[in-house]
Coordinates of C-alpha atoms and ligand atoms in Angstrom, one line a residue:
Chain A
M129 CA 68.5 77.5 131.5
A130 CA 69.9 74.3 130.3
K131 CA 70.7 71.9 133.1
L132 CA 72.6 68.5 132.3
T133 CA 72.0 65.6 134.6
L134 CA 74.6 62.7 134.5
V135 CA 72.7 59.3 135.4
N136 CA 75.2 56.7 134.9
G137 CA 78.4 57.9 136.5
Q138 CA 79.7 59.6 133.4
T139 CA 81.9 62.5 133.5
I140 CA 82.0 65.8 131.5
I141 CA 85.0 66.6 129.6
S142 CA 83.9 69.8 128.2
G143 CA 80.7 71.8 128.7
Q144 CA 78.9 73.0 131.8
T145 CA 76.1 71.2 133.8
N146 CA 74.3 74.2 134.2
K147 CA 74.5 76.8 131.2
A148 CA 72.2 80.1 131.2
I149 CA 70.9 81.1 127.8
D150 CA 70.7 84.7 127.2
T151 CA 67.5 84.5 124.6
I152 CA 66.2 82.5 121.9
E153 CA 64.8 84.5 119.3
G154 CA 61.3 83.4 117.9
Y155 CA 61.6 80.5 115.6
G156 CA 65.1 80.4 116.5
T157 CA 67.3 78.0 118.0
K158 CA 70.4 77.8 120.1
Q159 CA 73.3 74.9 120.0
L160 CA 74.8 73.7 122.9
T161 CA 77.5 71.1 123.3
W162 CA 79.0 68.8 125.8
V163 CA 81.8 66.1 125.5
I164 CA 81.0 63.4 127.8
K165 CA 83.0 60.4 128.8
G166 CA 80.9 57.4 129.4
N167 CA 77.9 55.6 128.3
G168 CA 74.1 55.1 128.8
K169 CA 71.8 58.1 129.1
V170 CA 72.2 61.6 130.4
K171 CA 69.2 63.8 131.0
L172 CA 68.9 67.5 129.7
D173 CA 66.1 69.8 131.0
V174 CA 65.7 73.4 129.2
G175 CA 63.4 76.0 130.3
S176 CA 62.5 79.5 131.3
P177 CA 59.9 81.4 133.3
S178 CA 57.9 82.4 129.9
T179 CA 58.0 79.2 128.2
G180 CA 57.6 76.5 130.8
S181 CA 60.3 73.6 130.6
K182 CA 61.2 70.4 128.6
S183 CA 63.2 67.5 129.3
I184 CA 64.6 64.9 127.3
D185 CA 66.8 61.7 127.9
I186 CA 69.9 61.6 125.5
S187 CA 71.7 58.0 124.8
L188 CA 75.2 58.1 124.4
Chain B
M168 CA 166.6 99.8 81.9
S169 CA 165.1 96.8 83.8
F170 CA 165.1 99.1 86.9
T171 CA 162.8 101.5 85.1
I172 CA 160.3 98.9 84.1
R173 CA 160.2 97.5 87.4
F174 CA 159.7 100.6 89.1
I175 CA 156.7 101.5 86.5
I176 CA 154.9 98.2 87.3
I177 CA 155.3 98.9 91.0
L178 CA 153.7 102.3 90.8
F179 CA 150.7 100.9 88.7
L180 CA 150.2 98.1 91.2
S181 CA 150.0 100.5 94.3
A182 CA 147.7 102.7 92.3
T183 CA 145.1 99.8 91.9
V184 CA 145.3 99.1 95.3
I185 CA 144.5 102.7 96.4
D186 CA 141.8 102.5 93.9
T187 CA 139.7 99.8 95.5
Q188 CA 140.5 99.6 99.2
S189 CA 141.2 102.7 101.5
Q190 CA 142.4 100.6 104.5
N191 CA 143.5 97.3 105.6
A192 CA 141.2 95.5 108.0
D193 CA 143.8 95.7 110.6
Q194 CA 143.8 99.5 110.3
I195 CA 140.2 100.0 111.1
F196 CA 138.9 100.2 114.8
K197 CA 135.1 99.5 115.0
A198 CA 132.6 102.4 115.5
A199 CA 129.8 100.9 117.8
G200 CA 126.6 99.8 115.6
S201 CA 128.2 100.1 112.2
P202 CA 130.0 97.4 110.0
A203 CA 133.8 98.1 110.3
N204 CA 134.7 96.4 107.0
P205 CA 131.7 95.6 105.0
K206 CA 132.2 93.3 102.0
V207 CA 130.4 95.7 100.1
A208 CA 131.8 99.1 100.2
I209 CA 129.2 101.8 99.7
S210 CA 129.2 105.3 100.9
W211 CA 126.0 106.5 102.2
N212 CA 126.3 110.2 101.2
H213 CA 125.1 110.2 97.8
Y214 CA 122.0 109.2 95.6
N215 CA 121.9 106.4 93.1
D216 CA 119.8 106.3 89.8
H217 CA 118.2 103.0 88.7
G218 CA 121.5 101.7 87.3
G219 CA 123.2 102.6 90.6
I220 CA 120.6 100.7 92.5
T221 CA 120.6 97.9 90.3
E222 CA 124.4 97.5 91.0
I223 CA 124.2 97.8 94.6
C224 CA 121.3 95.2 94.8
K225 CA 123.3 92.8 92.8
K226 CA 126.8 93.2 94.9
I227 CA 124.4 92.6 98.2
A228 CA 122.9 89.5 96.8
A229 CA 126.5 88.3 95.5
A230 CA 128.4 88.9 98.6
Y231 CA 125.6 87.2 100.7
P232 CA 124.0 84.4 98.9
E233 CA 122.9 83.0 102.3
L234 CA 121.2 86.1 103.4
A235 CA 119.9 88.0 100.3
K236 CA 118.3 86.9 97.1
L237 CA 117.4 89.3 94.4
E238 CA 114.4 89.2 92.0
S239 CA 112.7 91.5 89.7
I240 CA 108.8 91.9 90.5
G241 CA 108.3 93.1 87.1
K242 CA 108.9 95.9 84.8
S243 CA 108.2 99.6 84.9
F244 CA 106.3 101.4 82.1
K245 CA 109.5 102.2 80.3
G246 CA 110.8 98.4 81.2
R247 CA 113.0 99.0 84.0
E248 CA 113.3 96.2 86.2
M249 CA 111.8 96.6 89.8
W250 CA 114.4 95.1 91.9
C251 CA 113.4 93.3 95.4
L252 CA 116.1 92.0 97.9
T253 CA 114.8 89.3 100.2
I254 CA 116.7 89.5 103.5
T255 CA 116.4 86.7 105.8
D256 CA 118.6 83.7 107.4
F257 CA 118.0 81.3 104.2
K258 CA 119.7 78.6 106.4
K259 CA 116.9 78.8 109.1
G260 CA 113.4 78.1 108.2
D261 CA 111.4 78.6 105.1
P262 CA 111.5 82.3 104.3
E263 CA 107.8 81.9 103.1
H264 CA 106.8 80.8 106.6
K265 CA 108.4 83.7 108.4
P266 CA 106.6 86.8 109.3
G267 CA 107.6 89.4 106.8
I268 CA 108.0 93.2 106.2
Y269 CA 107.8 94.9 103.1
I270 CA 109.6 98.2 102.5
D271 CA 109.8 100.2 99.5
G272 CA 110.7 103.9 98.6
N273 CA 110.5 106.3 95.9
I274 CA 106.7 106.0 94.6
H275 CA 106.7 109.8 94.1
S276 CA 109.6 110.2 91.5
N277 CA 111.4 113.3 93.5
E278 CA 111.2 111.6 96.7
I279 CA 114.3 109.8 96.2
Q280 CA 116.1 109.1 99.5
G281 CA 113.8 106.2 100.5
S282 CA 115.4 104.1 98.1
E283 CA 118.9 104.8 99.8
F284 CA 117.1 104.1 103.2
A285 CA 115.9 100.8 102.1
M286 CA 119.0 99.9 100.5
Y287 CA 120.8 100.8 103.7
T288 CA 118.6 98.4 105.5
A289 CA 119.4 95.5 103.0
W290 CA 123.1 96.4 103.4
Y291 CA 123.1 97.0 107.1
L292 CA 121.4 93.6 108.0
T293 CA 123.6 91.6 105.7
E294 CA 127.0 93.4 106.8
T295 CA 126.1 93.3 110.6
F296 CA 124.8 89.8 110.6
K297 CA 128.0 87.9 111.5
D298 CA 128.6 90.2 114.7
T299 CA 125.2 91.0 116.0
K300 CA 123.4 88.7 117.8
F301 CA 120.1 90.7 117.6
I302 CA 120.2 90.7 113.9
Q303 CA 120.9 86.9 113.6
E304 CA 117.9 86.1 115.8
L305 CA 115.8 88.7 113.8
L306 CA 116.7 86.9 110.3
A307 CA 116.2 83.6 111.8
D308 CA 112.5 84.5 112.7
K309 CA 111.9 87.3 110.0
V310 CA 112.2 88.1 106.4
F311 CA 112.5 91.6 104.9
Y312 CA 111.2 92.1 101.4
I313 CA 113.2 95.4 100.2
V314 CA 112.1 97.1 97.0
P315 CA 114.2 100.4 96.9
T316 CA 112.3 101.9 94.1
I317 CA 108.5 101.2 92.8
N318 CA 108.9 104.2 90.3
P319 CA 112.3 103.7 88.6
D320 CA 111.2 105.8 85.5
G321 CA 110.3 108.8 87.4
R322 CA 113.6 108.3 89.8
D323 CA 115.8 108.5 86.6
S324 CA 113.9 111.3 84.9
Y325 CA 114.0 113.4 88.4
F326 CA 118.0 112.8 88.2
H327 CA 118.9 113.2 84.6
E328 CA 116.5 115.8 83.5
P329 CA 116.3 119.3 84.6
N330 CA 114.0 119.5 88.0
T331 CA 112.9 121.3 90.9
A332 CA 113.1 119.6 94.4
S333 CA 109.3 118.8 94.1
T334 CA 109.3 117.6 90.4
P335 CA 108.3 115.3 88.9
R336 CA 106.1 113.7 91.6
S337 CA 104.5 111.7 89.0
G338 CA 105.5 108.7 87.0
V339 CA 106.2 109.1 83.4
I340 CA 103.1 107.6 81.2
P341 CA 102.3 110.9 79.2
I342 CA 99.2 112.8 79.6
D343 CA 97.5 115.8 77.9
N344 CA 97.2 117.8 81.2
D345 CA 95.5 120.8 79.5
R346 CA 93.4 118.9 77.1
D347 CA 94.5 120.7 74.0
G348 CA 95.4 117.5 71.9
M349 CA 99.1 117.7 72.4
V350 CA 101.0 115.8 75.0
N351 CA 103.9 117.4 77.3
E352 CA 104.2 120.1 74.8
D353 CA 104.8 122.8 77.3
G354 CA 106.7 122.0 80.5
Y355 CA 109.6 123.5 82.3
D356 CA 112.7 124.7 80.4
D357 CA 116.0 124.8 81.6
L358 CA 116.7 128.2 80.2
D359 CA 120.4 128.5 81.3
G360 CA 121.2 124.7 80.8
D361 CA 122.5 124.0 84.4
G362 CA 120.4 120.9 84.9
E363 CA 118.0 122.7 87.4
I364 CA 114.7 124.1 87.2
L365 CA 115.2 127.4 89.3
L366 CA 113.1 130.7 90.0
M367 CA 112.8 133.4 87.7
R368 CA 112.7 137.1 89.1
R369 CA 112.6 140.5 87.3
K370 CA 113.3 144.1 88.4
S371 CA 110.0 145.8 88.9
N372 CA 109.1 149.4 90.6
N373 CA 105.9 147.6 91.9
G374 CA 107.3 144.5 93.1
R375 CA 106.4 143.0 96.5
L376 CA 110.0 141.6 97.2
R377 CA 113.4 143.0 97.8
V378 CA 117.0 141.4 98.2
D379 CA 117.8 140.4 101.8
P380 CA 120.7 142.9 102.6
A381 CA 122.1 140.2 105.1
D382 CA 121.9 137.5 102.4
P383 CA 121.7 138.6 98.7
R384 CA 120.5 135.3 97.7
R385 CA 117.6 135.6 99.7
M386 CA 114.3 137.3 98.7
I387 CA 112.1 138.8 101.5
Q388 CA 108.7 140.1 101.3
V389 CA 108.3 144.0 101.9
G390 CA 105.8 145.2 104.5
P391 CA 102.5 147.2 103.6
D392 CA 104.4 150.6 103.8
E393 CA 107.4 149.7 101.8
K394 CA 108.1 149.5 98.2
G395 CA 109.8 146.3 96.7
T396 CA 112.3 146.1 93.9
Y397 CA 111.7 142.5 92.5
E398 CA 108.7 140.4 91.2
M399 CA 108.7 136.7 91.0
L400 CA 107.9 135.1 87.7
G401 CA 107.6 131.4 88.8
L402 CA 109.6 128.4 88.0
E403 CA 112.2 128.4 85.0
G404 CA 110.5 128.1 81.7
K405 CA 108.8 129.8 78.9
D406 CA 105.5 129.7 76.6
N407 CA 106.9 126.9 74.4
D408 CA 103.3 126.2 72.1
G409 CA 102.4 130.1 71.9
D410 CA 99.0 129.7 73.9
G411 CA 99.9 132.6 76.3
Q412 CA 100.6 129.9 79.2
V413 CA 104.0 129.1 80.6
N414 CA 104.8 125.5 81.9
E415 CA 101.1 124.5 81.5
D416 CA 101.6 120.8 80.4
G417 CA 104.9 119.1 81.1
Y418 CA 106.0 115.6 81.8
T419 CA 106.4 116.4 85.4
F420 CA 102.7 116.4 86.4
E421 CA 101.0 113.5 84.8
Y422 CA 99.3 111.5 87.5
D423 CA 99.7 110.6 91.0
P424 CA 101.0 107.2 91.6
N425 CA 99.8 107.2 95.2
R426 CA 96.3 107.8 94.3
D427 CA 96.2 104.4 92.2
W428 CA 95.7 101.5 94.8
G429 CA 92.5 99.4 95.2
W430 CA 91.2 100.6 98.6
G431 CA 88.8 103.6 98.4
W432 CA 89.9 104.4 95.0
Q433 CA 88.2 107.3 93.3
P434 CA 88.3 108.6 89.8
N435 CA 90.4 111.7 88.8
Y436 CA 87.3 114.2 88.9
I437 CA 86.8 113.1 92.6
Q438 CA 90.6 112.3 93.6
N439 CA 92.9 114.6 91.8
G440 CA 96.0 112.4 90.2
A441 CA 94.3 109.2 90.0
Y442 CA 95.1 107.3 86.8
K443 CA 92.6 105.1 84.9
Y444 CA 91.2 102.5 87.5
P445 CA 92.7 100.7 90.6
F446 CA 96.2 99.5 89.7
S447 CA 96.3 101.0 86.5
L448 CA 99.7 101.7 86.9
P449 CA 102.3 98.7 85.9
E450 CA 104.6 99.5 88.9
N451 CA 101.9 99.4 91.5
R452 CA 100.3 96.2 89.9
N453 CA 103.7 94.6 90.1
V454 CA 103.6 95.4 94.0
L455 CA 100.0 94.2 94.3
N456 CA 100.9 90.9 92.6
F457 CA 103.9 90.6 94.7
V458 CA 102.2 91.2 98.0
M459 CA 99.3 88.6 96.9
K460 CA 102.1 86.2 96.5
H461 CA 103.5 86.8 100.0
P462 CA 100.7 86.3 102.4
N463 CA 103.5 86.3 105.3
I464 CA 103.7 90.0 104.9
A465 CA 102.4 91.4 108.3
A466 CA 104.1 94.9 108.3
A467 CA 104.7 97.3 105.5
Q468 CA 106.9 100.7 105.3
S469 CA 106.6 103.2 102.2
Y470 CA 109.2 106.0 102.3
H471 CA 108.2 109.4 100.8
N472 CA 109.6 112.8 101.6
A473 CA 109.4 115.3 103.3
G474 CA 108.5 116.6 106.8
G475 CA 109.6 114.4 109.4
M476 CA 106.5 112.2 109.8
I477 CA 105.7 108.8 110.7
L478 CA 102.1 108.4 109.2
R479 CA 99.4 106.0 109.4
G480 CA 96.1 105.6 107.7
P481 CA 93.2 106.3 107.3
G482 CA 93.9 108.5 104.2
G483 CA 90.2 109.1 103.8
Q484 CA 87.6 110.4 106.4
E485 CA 85.3 107.8 105.6
D486 CA 87.7 105.1 106.9
V487 CA 88.0 106.2 110.3
G488 CA 85.8 103.4 111.5
T489 CA 88.0 100.8 109.8
Y490 CA 91.0 101.5 112.0
N491 CA 89.4 100.2 115.6
S492 CA 90.9 100.8 118.8
Q493 CA 93.0 97.3 119.1
D494 CA 94.5 98.0 115.7
V495 CA 95.3 101.8 116.8
Q496 CA 96.9 100.5 119.8
V497 CA 99.2 98.3 117.8
Y498 CA 99.9 101.4 115.3
D499 CA 100.3 103.7 118.3
A500 CA 102.6 101.5 120.4
I501 CA 105.2 101.0 117.2
A502 CA 105.0 104.7 116.0
K503 CA 105.6 106.3 119.3
K504 CA 108.9 104.2 119.6
G505 CA 109.5 105.6 116.0
E506 CA 109.1 109.1 117.7
E507 CA 111.9 108.3 120.0
L508 CA 114.1 106.7 117.5
I509 CA 114.0 109.4 114.9
P510 CA 114.3 112.7 116.6
G511 CA 112.5 115.6 114.8
Y512 CA 109.6 113.3 113.3
R513 CA 106.2 113.2 114.5
Y514 CA 103.7 110.4 114.6
L515 CA 100.5 111.7 112.7
V516 CA 97.3 110.3 110.9
V517 CA 97.1 111.1 107.3
H518 CA 93.4 112.2 106.9
K519 CA 93.2 114.3 110.0
D520 CA 96.7 115.7 110.2
L521 CA 97.4 116.4 106.4
Y522 CA 94.7 115.9 104.0
S523 CA 92.0 113.6 102.9
A524 CA 93.3 111.4 100.0
Y525 CA 91.8 108.2 98.1
G526 CA 93.5 105.4 96.8
G527 CA 96.6 105.7 98.5
E528 CA 99.3 102.8 99.0
L529 CA 99.1 102.7 102.9
D530 CA 95.4 102.5 102.6
W531 CA 95.5 99.4 100.3
F532 CA 98.2 97.5 102.4
Y533 CA 96.0 97.9 105.8
G534 CA 92.6 98.3 104.3
G535 CA 92.9 95.4 101.8
R536 CA 95.4 93.1 103.2
G537 CA 95.3 94.0 107.0
I538 CA 98.9 94.8 106.9
Y539 CA 100.1 97.5 109.6
T540 CA 101.6 100.0 107.4
Y541 CA 103.5 103.3 108.1
S542 CA 104.7 106.0 105.5
N543 CA 107.5 107.8 106.4
E544 CA 108.0 111.7 105.1
L545 CA 111.7 111.7 105.4
W546 CA 113.7 114.8 105.8
T547 CA 112.8 117.5 108.0
P548 CA 114.3 121.0 108.3
Y549 CA 114.6 120.3 112.0
L550 CA 117.7 118.2 111.1
M551 CA 119.5 121.4 109.9
F552 CA 120.5 122.6 113.4
N553 CA 118.4 120.0 115.6
K554 CA 115.8 122.7 116.2
D555 CA 112.4 123.5 114.9
A556 CA 112.5 125.1 111.4
T557 CA 110.4 125.2 108.4
R558 CA 110.5 124.8 104.6
D559 CA 109.1 128.2 104.1
P560 CA 111.0 130.4 101.8
Q561 CA 110.8 133.1 104.3
D562 CA 112.6 131.0 106.9
N563 CA 116.2 132.0 107.0
A564 CA 117.4 128.6 108.3
S565 CA 117.9 127.0 105.0
Y566 CA 120.0 129.9 103.7
Q567 CA 121.9 129.7 107.0
F568 CA 122.5 125.9 106.7
D569 CA 123.5 126.2 103.1
R570 CA 126.1 128.9 104.0
F571 CA 127.8 127.4 107.0
L572 CA 127.3 123.8 106.5
L573 CA 127.0 123.3 102.8
F574 CA 129.3 126.2 102.0
K575 CA 126.7 127.3 99.5
D576 CA 126.9 124.2 97.3
A577 CA 122.9 123.9 97.2
F578 CA 122.2 127.2 95.8
V579 CA 122.6 128.7 92.2
D580 CA 123.4 132.4 92.4
W581 CA 121.0 135.0 90.6
H582 CA 122.3 135.5 87.1
E583 CA 120.8 137.4 84.2
Y584 CA 119.0 135.8 81.4
N585 CA 117.3 137.3 78.2
H586 CA 113.7 135.6 78.2
P587 CA 111.8 135.5 75.1
Q588 CA 108.7 136.7 76.8
Y589 CA 109.7 138.4 80.0
G590 CA 112.7 140.3 78.8
K591 CA 115.7 140.7 81.0
I592 CA 115.1 138.2 84.0
E593 CA 117.3 136.6 86.7
I594 CA 117.3 132.9 87.3
G595 CA 118.6 131.5 90.6
G596 CA 117.6 129.5 93.6
F597 CA 118.2 126.2 95.5
K598 CA 118.9 123.2 93.6
K599 CA 116.8 120.2 93.4
N600 CA 119.0 118.4 95.7
F601 CA 118.0 120.8 98.6
G602 CA 115.0 121.0 100.7
R603 CA 113.5 117.6 100.3
A604 CA 116.4 115.3 99.8
H605 CA 118.9 115.1 102.7
P606 CA 122.1 116.7 102.4
G607 CA 124.8 114.1 102.1
F608 CA 126.4 114.3 105.5
L609 CA 122.9 113.5 107.2
L610 CA 121.9 110.8 104.8
E611 CA 123.3 107.8 106.4
S612 CA 122.4 108.7 110.1
D613 CA 118.7 109.3 109.2
A614 CA 118.8 106.2 107.2
H615 CA 119.9 104.4 110.1
R616 CA 117.3 105.8 112.4
N617 CA 114.6 105.2 109.9
M618 CA 116.1 101.4 109.4
A619 CA 115.9 101.2 113.2
F620 CA 112.0 102.0 113.1
T621 CA 111.3 99.3 110.5
I622 CA 113.5 96.9 112.4
Y623 CA 111.3 97.5 115.6
H624 CA 108.2 97.2 113.4
C625 CA 109.4 94.0 111.8
Y626 CA 110.6 92.6 115.6
H627 CA 106.8 93.1 116.8
T628 CA 105.3 91.1 113.8
P629 CA 103.9 88.2 115.6
K630 CA 106.1 85.6 117.4
L631 CA 104.2 82.2 118.1
Q632 CA 105.2 79.5 120.4
V633 CA 103.6 76.2 121.4
D634 CA 104.2 77.1 125.2
T635 CA 103.1 74.5 127.4
I636 CA 101.5 71.1 126.8
I637 CA 99.6 69.5 129.8
E638 CA 98.3 66.2 129.9
K639 CA 95.6 64.8 131.9
D640 CA 94.7 61.0 132.1
L641 CA 91.0 60.3 131.5
G642 CA 91.1 56.7 132.3
D643 CA 90.1 53.9 129.7
G644 CA 92.8 54.7 127.4
L645 CA 91.9 58.5 126.9
K646 CA 93.9 61.6 127.3
E647 CA 93.3 65.2 127.7
I648 CA 96.1 67.4 125.9
T649 CA 95.9 71.2 126.5
A650 CA 98.4 73.3 124.7
V651 CA 98.9 76.8 125.4
I652 CA 99.9 78.8 122.3
S653 CA 101.5 82.2 123.0
N654 CA 102.5 85.3 120.8
Q655 CA 105.3 87.0 122.3
R656 CA 105.1 90.3 120.1
I657 CA 102.8 93.5 119.8
M658 CA 101.0 92.5 116.4
P659 CA 98.3 89.9 116.5
T660 CA 98.4 87.4 113.9
H661 CA 95.1 89.3 112.1
S662 CA 94.6 92.8 112.6
S663 CA 91.0 93.7 113.4
Q664 CA 90.7 94.6 109.6
D665 CA 91.7 91.1 108.6
I666 CA 89.1 89.7 110.9
K667 CA 86.5 91.9 109.8
F668 CA 87.0 91.3 106.0
N669 CA 88.1 87.7 106.3
I670 CA 91.2 88.7 104.6
E671 CA 93.6 85.7 105.7
R672 CA 92.6 82.2 106.9
P673 CA 92.5 81.3 110.3
D674 CA 95.6 80.2 112.3
Y675 CA 95.6 76.5 112.6
I676 CA 96.8 74.6 115.8
S677 CA 97.1 71.0 114.9
I678 CA 98.0 67.9 116.4
T679 CA 99.6 64.9 114.6
G680 CA 100.6 61.4 115.7
A681 CA 97.7 61.0 117.9
K682 CA 94.0 59.6 117.4
V683 CA 91.8 62.4 117.9
I684 CA 88.2 62.2 119.6
A685 CA 87.6 65.8 120.1
G686 CA 89.2 69.2 119.9
M687 CA 88.3 72.5 121.3
I688 CA 89.2 75.9 121.9
V689 CA 89.3 76.8 125.6
D690 CA 88.1 80.3 126.2
N691 CA 88.7 80.1 130.1
P692 CA 91.0 77.5 131.4
D693 CA 90.2 78.1 134.9
L694 CA 86.6 77.8 134.7
N695 CA 86.9 74.9 132.0
I696 CA 84.9 77.0 129.2
A697 CA 85.6 75.5 126.0
R698 CA 84.1 75.6 122.4
E699 CA 84.3 72.3 120.6
Q700 CA 85.4 72.2 116.9
K701 CA 83.2 69.3 115.3
N702 CA 84.9 69.0 111.9
N703 CA 88.3 68.2 111.6
P704 CA 89.2 68.4 115.3
A705 CA 92.8 67.5 114.8
T706 CA 93.3 71.1 113.4
I707 CA 91.7 73.8 115.4
E708 CA 91.1 76.8 113.7
V709 CA 91.8 80.2 115.7
S710 CA 90.5 83.3 114.3
N711 CA 93.5 85.4 115.7
I712 CA 96.3 85.0 118.2
P713 CA 96.3 88.5 119.8
G714 CA 99.8 90.4 120.6
L715 CA 101.3 89.7 123.9
D716 CA 98.7 87.1 124.8
E717 CA 97.9 83.4 124.4
V718 CA 95.1 81.0 123.3
T719 CA 94.4 77.6 124.6
V720 CA 93.4 74.3 122.8
R721 CA 92.6 71.1 124.0
W722 CA 92.2 67.7 122.4
I723 CA 90.9 64.4 123.6
V724 CA 92.9 61.8 122.0
Q725 CA 92.9 57.7 122.5
G726 CA 96.1 55.8 123.0
S727 CA 99.6 56.9 124.0
G728 CA 102.7 57.7 122.1
K729 CA 104.7 60.6 120.8
Y730 CA 102.7 63.6 119.1
T731 CA 103.4 67.1 117.6
I732 CA 101.7 70.2 118.2
T733 CA 101.9 72.9 115.2
V734 CA 100.7 76.3 115.0
D735 CA 100.7 77.6 111.5
S736 CA 100.0 81.1 110.8
K737 CA 100.0 83.0 107.7
K738 CA 101.2 86.2 109.0
G739 CA 102.4 84.7 112.3
G740 CA 104.6 81.8 111.0
L741 CA 105.2 78.5 112.1
S742 CA 106.2 76.9 115.4
T743 CA 106.2 73.2 116.6
K744 CA 106.8 71.3 120.0
S745 CA 106.6 67.4 120.2
K746 CA 106.2 65.4 123.2
Ligands
ZN92 ZN1 105.2 111.3 98.5

């Protein structure tokens, strides 16, 4: 599950705040895109029961 | 004296008038659906050789320069021009950007009426344009590429040399069929010199045939407990080269032009009739080059005879998976309408309902170019009495039809001949213009019905429109523009074959006149699910615009002002909207 949290009053123009990812292959990647209006930072949490989770801040 | 001279001049003038024009325009009452007083006067109850086709094409192009253009797509093996009429409203839009249908006929030399059907289409479209709103709208949107014969050498040899209804199927490049080092040394012989290759029969005490007492022209098979009086000796001919065989190497059976196309091609030892390599026949290569230069061709029709069929591929069993369910839906929808429009014709699949064959034209059009293509097998014995009949010589229907409707014009009565090998024989049978070719009075009507089918096919090539444009102000000088592009016809811009093999580029939906920040395809407008296109967002690439459906695209733009949205599709044409 990927969860995007807006911190600074931004708005999402395209993309979902909660996005389920079916699977990520071993050594694989998945690309997600959001179009966001605003500036500052947003927070992205990605995780699954079998991998634990990871959180990053993205500067717009 | 002066009276006599004047009298002669008047006679001469009136004779000329009668010669060129049968009625005045005001003497004619229009029959529904036909041009009442056509500029190009043609009667559609006879066949035309290549010279005749050339003249008709030139007349149509000369009479309607704003609707018809004539070009040669190349020369045949013997140097005949392969004429193509482009029919569209040249005053509306660029023909190269209109969805097109390609129509040809006569790939098999003896399958002649496809050329007349194709020319009838060109003639009808140009002659009815003035009075018929539907045709005006059709030619504003679409373009017809009509090549009446893609085998002009074979056509002329069929007409001008002695033949049967079934020969030649082949083109005319010489081949040593029996591999004896000699070419075409023993073909059919027109023994009695009447221009026809008929049947030979001989009286025989042990024959298995006898003369039908009800119609002495007809031979019937005797039952197991009966004795016959005749035996059949095959088609008219003799042993020309003294090898003990009759008619074993003629020009009428060299190769099959419909086994030469570059999809699933197989050599002659696998696919009988294949020539040297894919597109090794100059006529087919000319078609290939023409089609490659016209990527707007979305639909195609090839005319054969006979049997009353609307055929689609695949030709080979191996290609069954090539035709997926979406494409089959399109094929079915159009062909089922065709069955309604052309009574007596059935919609069939080549490999399943006929035979398996590789390297056929319709397989290349669909498999190689992703073009929805039908082959119609023109003429069916059904049309004789509007009820089921067969071409079987044992079927009495042909004799009845010839006797009561053609007044025995289609049959050469049995007559005696002294054969160099067989002795005293008789020659007779149906002429080459009967059995596969339409009799004159049914030619125009069936041409019209088949044309109506190709018009329906062409009508259902994609019609794209920039439908609705919705704007949303995002604040800070940003604006969201959402555009819905619809396709109002059955055919998608890309057949699934096209998508699978990346045959044609995607459709481009572009915005000009605005500063684009982001662009995306909207998969679900209600739930706001979209896929962003990072590169060149002003021109969104869409892999397909399905038939009777729509796609939605969205841009985030900066600033305000006028802009234009354009959809540009190779097979779907162009459409724009400004706001
Ligand atoms: Zn054919």
